[in-house]
Short mmCIF file of C-alpha atoms in Angstrom, two decimals:
data_model
loop_
_atom_site.label_atom_id
_atom_site.label_comp_id
_atom_site.label_asym_id
_atom_site.label_seq_id
_atom_site.Cartn_x
_atom_site.Cartn_y
_atom_site.Cartn_z
CA HIS A 13 25.27 26.83 -58.84
CA LEU A 14 27.16 30.20 -58.41
CA PRO A 15 30.00 30.50 -60.83
CA SER A 16 33.25 31.81 -59.29
CA ALA A 17 32.99 34.78 -61.71
CA LEU A 18 30.28 36.11 -59.55
CA GLY A 19 32.90 37.47 -57.18
CA SER A 20 34.12 39.81 -59.68
CA LEU A 21 30.94 41.90 -59.92
CA ALA A 22 31.65 45.49 -59.53
CA ALA A 23 29.37 48.50 -59.80
CA ALA A 24 31.82 50.13 -62.54
CA ASP A 25 31.28 47.20 -64.60
CA HIS A 26 27.35 47.74 -64.49
CA PRO A 27 26.40 51.05 -65.81
CA PHE A 28 22.51 50.59 -65.78
CA ASP A 29 20.01 51.94 -63.39
CA VAL A 30 18.07 48.61 -63.05
CA ASN A 31 19.33 45.27 -61.74
CA LEU A 32 17.27 42.18 -62.87
CA PHE A 33 18.19 39.23 -60.76
CA CYS A 34 16.98 36.02 -62.41
CA VAL A 35 18.05 34.16 -59.25
CA ASN A 36 15.46 32.48 -56.90
CA ALA A 37 14.99 33.75 -53.21
CA ASP A 38 17.29 31.00 -51.78
CA MET A 39 20.30 32.10 -53.71
CA LEU A 40 19.72 35.80 -53.65
CA PRO A 41 21.65 36.63 -50.39
CA ALA A 42 24.78 34.80 -51.74
CA VAL A 43 24.63 36.85 -54.96
CA ALA A 44 24.26 39.99 -52.95
CA ARG A 45 27.25 39.07 -50.93
CA ALA A 46 29.25 38.50 -53.98
CA ALA A 47 28.10 41.69 -55.65
CA SER A 48 28.81 43.89 -52.66
CA PRO A 49 26.42 46.87 -51.43
CA ARG A 50 27.81 49.01 -54.08
CA PHE A 51 26.27 46.96 -56.83
CA PHE A 52 22.74 47.83 -55.47
CA ARG A 53 23.28 51.55 -54.47
CA GLY A 54 21.29 53.96 -56.63
CA ARG A 55 19.71 51.04 -58.62
CA HIS A 56 16.28 49.66 -58.83
CA SER A 57 16.56 46.03 -58.08
CA VAL A 58 14.18 43.43 -59.31
CA GLY A 59 14.16 39.75 -58.54
CA LEU A 60 12.66 37.26 -61.05
CA TRP A 61 11.69 34.24 -59.07
CA PHE A 62 10.54 30.89 -60.31
CA TRP A 63 9.22 28.09 -58.17
CA GLU A 64 5.92 26.71 -57.25
CA VAL A 65 5.44 26.53 -53.51
CA GLU A 66 2.45 27.54 -51.49
CA ARG A 67 4.26 28.90 -48.53
CA PHE A 68 7.24 31.03 -48.82
CA PRO A 69 10.15 29.67 -46.43
CA GLU A 70 10.97 31.75 -43.38
CA ARG A 71 14.55 31.28 -43.97
CA TRP A 72 14.27 33.18 -47.46
CA ARG A 73 12.65 36.26 -46.11
CA ASP A 74 16.11 38.07 -45.99
CA SER A 75 15.94 38.07 -49.79
CA PHE A 76 13.46 40.96 -49.84
CA GLU A 77 15.99 43.18 -48.19
CA HIS A 78 18.01 43.39 -51.55
CA LEU A 79 15.03 44.08 -53.79
CA ASP A 80 12.73 46.98 -54.64
CA GLU A 81 10.29 44.46 -56.35
CA VAL A 82 9.62 40.88 -57.31
CA TRP A 83 8.37 39.46 -60.58
CA THR A 84 7.13 35.96 -60.80
CA ALA A 85 6.11 33.82 -63.74
CA SER A 86 2.84 32.67 -62.39
CA GLU A 87 -0.13 34.13 -60.40
CA PHE A 88 0.23 31.20 -58.07
CA VAL A 89 3.65 32.33 -56.87
CA SER A 90 2.51 35.89 -56.74
CA GLU A 91 -0.40 35.20 -54.50
CA ALA A 92 1.86 33.26 -52.21
CA LEU A 93 4.37 36.24 -51.91
CA ARG A 94 1.92 39.21 -51.74
CA PRO A 95 0.73 38.66 -48.09
CA LEU A 96 4.27 38.82 -46.71
CA SER A 97 6.39 40.73 -49.17
CA PRO A 98 7.47 44.17 -48.04
CA VAL A 99 8.00 45.01 -51.75
CA LYS A 100 5.64 45.06 -54.90
CA VAL A 101 5.08 41.53 -56.35
CA SER A 102 3.99 41.49 -60.09
CA THR A 103 3.23 38.49 -62.40
CA ILE A 104 5.30 38.69 -65.57
CA ARG A 105 4.36 35.73 -67.77
CA VAL A 106 7.00 34.08 -69.87
CA PRO A 107 6.34 35.71 -73.31
CA VAL A 108 7.24 32.96 -75.63
CA THR A 109 5.07 29.82 -76.32
CA PRO A 110 7.10 27.46 -78.46
CA LEU A 111 5.30 25.37 -81.08
CA PRO A 112 6.03 21.66 -81.07
CA PRO A 113 8.34 20.54 -83.70
CA ALA A 114 6.16 19.16 -86.65
CA GLU A 115 9.07 16.80 -87.87
CA LEU A 116 9.14 14.62 -84.74
CA ASP A 117 6.69 12.06 -83.56
CA ARG A 118 6.81 9.28 -81.03
CA GLY A 119 8.00 6.87 -83.82
CA ALA A 120 11.03 9.05 -84.51
CA LEU A 121 11.97 8.72 -80.83
CA SER A 122 11.18 5.10 -80.59
CA MET A 123 8.54 5.72 -78.11
CA PRO A 124 5.35 3.67 -78.00
CA GLU A 125 1.84 5.18 -78.58
CA GLY A 126 -0.32 5.73 -75.68
CA PHE A 127 0.00 7.37 -72.15
CA CYS A 128 3.59 8.83 -71.50
CA PHE A 129 4.71 10.70 -68.47
CA LEU A 130 8.05 12.64 -68.34
CA PHE A 131 9.46 14.05 -65.13
CA VAL A 132 12.54 16.31 -65.37
CA PHE A 133 14.34 18.11 -62.54
CA ASP A 134 17.60 19.43 -61.67
CA PHE A 135 19.17 17.01 -59.05
CA ARG A 136 21.44 19.85 -57.84
CA SER A 137 18.40 21.79 -56.83
CA VAL A 138 16.10 21.12 -53.91
CA PHE A 139 15.85 17.31 -54.15
CA ALA A 140 13.14 16.90 -51.51
CA ALA A 141 10.86 19.37 -53.28
CA ARG A 142 10.79 17.32 -56.35
CA THR A 143 9.76 13.96 -55.00
CA PRO A 144 11.09 11.88 -57.86
CA ARG A 145 11.01 8.74 -55.71
CA SER A 146 7.24 9.01 -55.09
CA ASP A 147 7.82 8.15 -51.37
CA ARG A 148 5.75 11.04 -49.88
#
């Protein structure tokens, strides 16, 4: 999902001392190539990674080379990363807990009462990891 604008990243356009990359490990090398080494030089780089897998894929290990530390949204992911990460791993929880809207109920959405299950995923993401077909 990398926009073509990523290719225009330049150190001069980024005057801050910290890079916060809200990009998962699988895409960070592509972002780093688009940004160039200059984008990282003299800056503290943090990766904010969201995903829920028990084992970190070997093919993603190069992502650590671009970072000084990793933040995750859950202790589950942090625990999976800590044994193999060469950089500090911290759990930084999402700080906002939205309240459900009071004005909506199932009737307003034409949904029957009783058990309801919703499964949502980004089909352009890693399809096999989402198992929407329930065939595993």
